[in-house]
């Protein structure tokens, strides 16, 4: 079992839809949770960062962390064609290297 | 632009050749990470530096790979005797530990193709 599991999709939605992306993890030491967006052949771009459990909102994006279930989510409201990209969840433990452990990434297409 | 930069962006080489990549982190970021990403996968950790000290290496980092960060600024990643299995995107990220935040910011990557 991989430490971080993410459905790789692909996911195709119409413009304006609400998108839900999810990851599960097995390492209870993870304390930092991040979502990155990656366009084709580019580096990952940090979207959201959350420490421990709870919700965080930034514009059309909401990140949720449920440590009791080892489950994190990213919601995108009013999705736009420009949101079409691969979304990667990443997490790290506190202390030490704090290296990121990534999911496989979910490829999202938002159709006009 | 004050983001992470990487050079070259693309490298095509023949099997058995040596290659070297460079990463310039965000100014004043004291941590620098190298990751490798293959098609359809998320990035995988290779190694990291805090200032000039290399503090952790993944078992993915065979002895053909070496990384340095002289003077705690830019970093280089060298692959000796490249193999076709080394073909991947090599990503560099930096962060500033000690400010209470641990976000890592990534560069555009160096795409390596080994023929």
mmCIF file of C-alpha atoms in Angstrom, chain B:
data_model
loop_
_atom_site.group_PDB
_atom_site.id
_atom_site.type_symbol
_atom_site.label_atom_id
_atom_site.label_comp_id
_atom_site.label_asym_id
_atom_site.label_seq_id
_atom_site.Cartn_x
_atom_site.Cartn_y
_atom_site.Cartn_z
ATOM 1 C CA UNK B 1 11.188 36.762 -11.271
ATOM 2 C CA UNK B 2 12.199 35.572 -7.806
ATOM 3 C CA UNK B 3 10.945 31.990 -8.112
ATOM 4 C CA UNK B 4 12.965 28.769 -8.281
ATOM 5 C CA UNK B 5 14.860 28.458 -11.554
ATOM 6 C CA UNK B 6 16.338 25.357 -13.170
ATOM 7 C CA UNK B 7 18.745 24.919 -16.022
ATOM 8 C CA UNK B 8 18.608 23.409 -18.569
ATOM 9 C CA UNK B 9 14.896 22.969 -19.147
ATOM 10 C CA UNK B 10 15.452 20.041 -21.472
ATOM 11 C CA UNK B 11 18.363 17.651 -21.880
ATOM 12 C CA UNK B 12 18.710 14.840 -24.399
ATOM 13 C CA UNK B 13 21.674 12.552 -23.916
ATOM 14 C CA UNK B 14 22.913 9.167 -24.965
ATOM 15 C CA UNK B 15 23.082 6.248 -22.590
ATOM 16 C CA UNK B 16 26.336 6.207 -20.684
ATOM 17 C CA UNK B 17 26.923 9.967 -20.779
ATOM 18 C CA UNK B 18 27.101 12.167 -17.689
ATOM 19 C CA UNK B 19 24.660 15.042 -17.191
ATOM 20 C CA UNK B 20 24.483 17.887 -14.673
ATOM 21 C CA UNK B 21 21.489 20.009 -13.737
ATOM 22 C CA UNK B 22 21.437 23.275 -11.830
ATOM 23 C CA UNK B 23 18.843 24.706 -9.455
ATOM 24 C CA UNK B 24 18.718 28.254 -8.070
ATOM 25 C CA UNK B 25 16.323 28.430 -5.100
ATOM 26 C CA UNK B 26 14.285 31.380 -3.916
ATOM 27 C CA UNK B 27 16.580 33.842 -2.244
ATOM 28 C CA UNK B 28 16.958 33.258 1.519
ATOM 29 C CA UNK B 29 15.345 29.819 1.371
ATOM 30 C CA UNK B 30 17.538 27.600 3.483
ATOM 31 C CA UNK B 31 16.178 24.250 2.323
ATOM 32 C CA UNK B 32 16.515 22.828 -1.157
ATOM 33 C CA UNK B 33 14.936 19.582 -2.357
ATOM 34 C CA UNK B 34 15.328 17.428 -5.449
ATOM 35 C CA UNK B 35 12.469 15.271 -6.710
ATOM 36 C CA UNK B 36 12.020 13.048 -9.757
ATOM 37 C CA UNK B 37 8.751 12.697 -11.636
ATOM 38 C CA UNK B 38 7.983 10.090 -14.269
ATOM 39 C CA UNK B 39 5.008 10.164 -16.621
ATOM 40 C CA UNK B 40 1.687 9.662 -14.863
ATOM 41 C CA UNK B 41 3.223 9.713 -11.381
ATOM 42 C CA UNK B 42 3.618 12.265 -8.644
ATOM 43 C CA UNK B 43 7.078 13.590 -7.799
ATOM 44 C CA UNK B 44 9.280 11.344 -5.649
ATOM 45 C CA UNK B 45 11.779 12.667 -3.134
ATOM 46 C CA UNK B 46 15.465 12.213 -3.968
ATOM 47 C CA UNK B 47 17.465 14.331 -1.533
ATOM 48 C CA UNK B 48 17.502 17.597 0.396
ATOM 49 C CA UNK B 49 19.894 20.192 1.749
ATOM 50 C CA UNK B 50 19.631 22.490 4.692
ATOM 51 C CA UNK B 51 22.017 25.307 3.857
ATOM 52 C CA UNK B 52 25.067 23.489 2.438
ATOM 53 C CA UNK B 53 24.561 20.209 4.300
ATOM 54 C CA UNK B 54 22.991 17.249 2.511
ATOM 55 C CA UNK B 55 20.902 15.713 5.273
ATOM 56 C CA UNK B 56 18.892 12.935 3.643
ATOM 57 C CA UNK B 57 19.061 10.807 0.523
ATOM 58 C CA UNK B 58 16.365 8.493 -0.776
ATOM 59 C CA UNK B 59 17.166 4.902 -1.657
ATOM 60 C CA UNK B 60 16.097 5.981 -5.166
ATOM 61 C CA UNK B 61 19.347 7.920 -5.338
ATOM 62 C CA UNK B 62 21.800 5.320 -6.598
ATOM 63 C CA UNK B 63 25.546 5.877 -6.385
ATOM 64 C CA UNK B 64 25.451 7.210 -9.947
ATOM 65 C CA UNK B 65 23.663 10.276 -8.607
ATOM 66 C CA UNK B 66 25.401 13.026 -6.683
ATOM 67 C CA UNK B 67 24.137 16.371 -5.491
ATOM 68 C CA UNK B 68 25.895 19.377 -4.059
ATOM 69 C CA UNK B 69 24.956 22.748 -2.687
ATOM 70 C CA UNK B 70 28.163 24.700 -2.226
ATOM 71 C CA UNK B 71 27.877 27.751 0.001
ATOM 72 C CA UNK B 72 24.227 26.993 0.620
ATOM 73 C CA UNK B 73 23.032 28.775 -2.514
ATOM 74 C CA UNK B 74 22.475 27.015 -5.853
ATOM 75 C CA UNK B 75 22.550 23.228 -6.147
ATOM 76 C CA UNK B 76 23.687 20.789 -8.814
ATOM 77 C CA UNK B 77 22.490 17.252 -9.474
ATOM 78 C CA UNK B 78 24.811 15.048 -11.513
ATOM 79 C CA UNK B 79 23.931 11.692 -13.028
ATOM 80 C CA UNK B 80 26.849 9.585 -14.169
ATOM 81 C CA UNK B 81 26.628 6.832 -16.791
ATOM 82 C CA UNK B 82 23.016 7.629 -17.583
ATOM 83 C CA UNK B 83 20.561 4.809 -18.244
ATOM 84 C CA UNK B 84 17.267 4.869 -20.113
ATOM 85 C CA UNK B 85 15.474 4.438 -16.789
ATOM 86 C CA UNK B 86 16.823 7.839 -15.717
ATOM 87 C CA UNK B 87 14.528 9.550 -18.232
ATOM 88 C CA UNK B 88 12.219 11.731 -16.135
ATOM 89 C CA UNK B 89 11.471 15.277 -15.050
ATOM 90 C CA UNK B 90 13.885 16.400 -12.336
ATOM 91 C CA UNK B 91 12.287 18.980 -10.070
ATOM 92 C CA UNK B 92 13.901 21.286 -7.571
ATOM 93 C CA UNK B 93 11.995 22.913 -4.713
ATOM 94 C CA UNK B 94 12.956 25.292 -1.936
ATOM 95 C CA UNK B 95 11.497 26.304 1.389
ATOM 96 C CA UNK B 96 12.346 28.497 4.370
ATOM 97 C CA UNK B 97 12.362 26.512 7.549
ATOM 98 C CA UNK B 98 12.223 28.462 10.773
ATOM 99 C CA UNK B 99 9.484 30.875 9.756
ATOM 100 C CA UNK B 100 6.755 28.488 10.913
ATOM 101 C CA UNK B 101 5.814 27.484 7.389
ATOM 102 C CA UNK B 102 6.976 24.479 5.405
ATOM 103 C CA UNK B 103 5.560 25.050 1.933
ATOM 104 C CA UNK B 104 7.859 24.006 -0.860
ATOM 105 C CA UNK B 105 7.986 26.021 -4.044
ATOM 106 C CA UNK B 106 8.942 24.204 -7.207
ATOM 107 C CA UNK B 107 10.932 25.202 -10.230
ATOM 108 C CA UNK B 108 9.894 24.433 -13.826
ATOM 109 C CA UNK B 109 11.919 21.215 -13.885
ATOM 110 C CA UNK B 110 14.554 19.738 -16.165
ATOM 111 C CA UNK B 111 13.219 17.112 -18.535
ATOM 112 C CA UNK B 112 15.846 14.439 -19.197
ATOM 113 C CA UNK B 113 15.611 12.043 -22.126
ATOM 114 C CA UNK B 114 18.189 9.249 -22.310
ATOM 115 C CA UNK B 115 18.409 7.616 -25.734
#
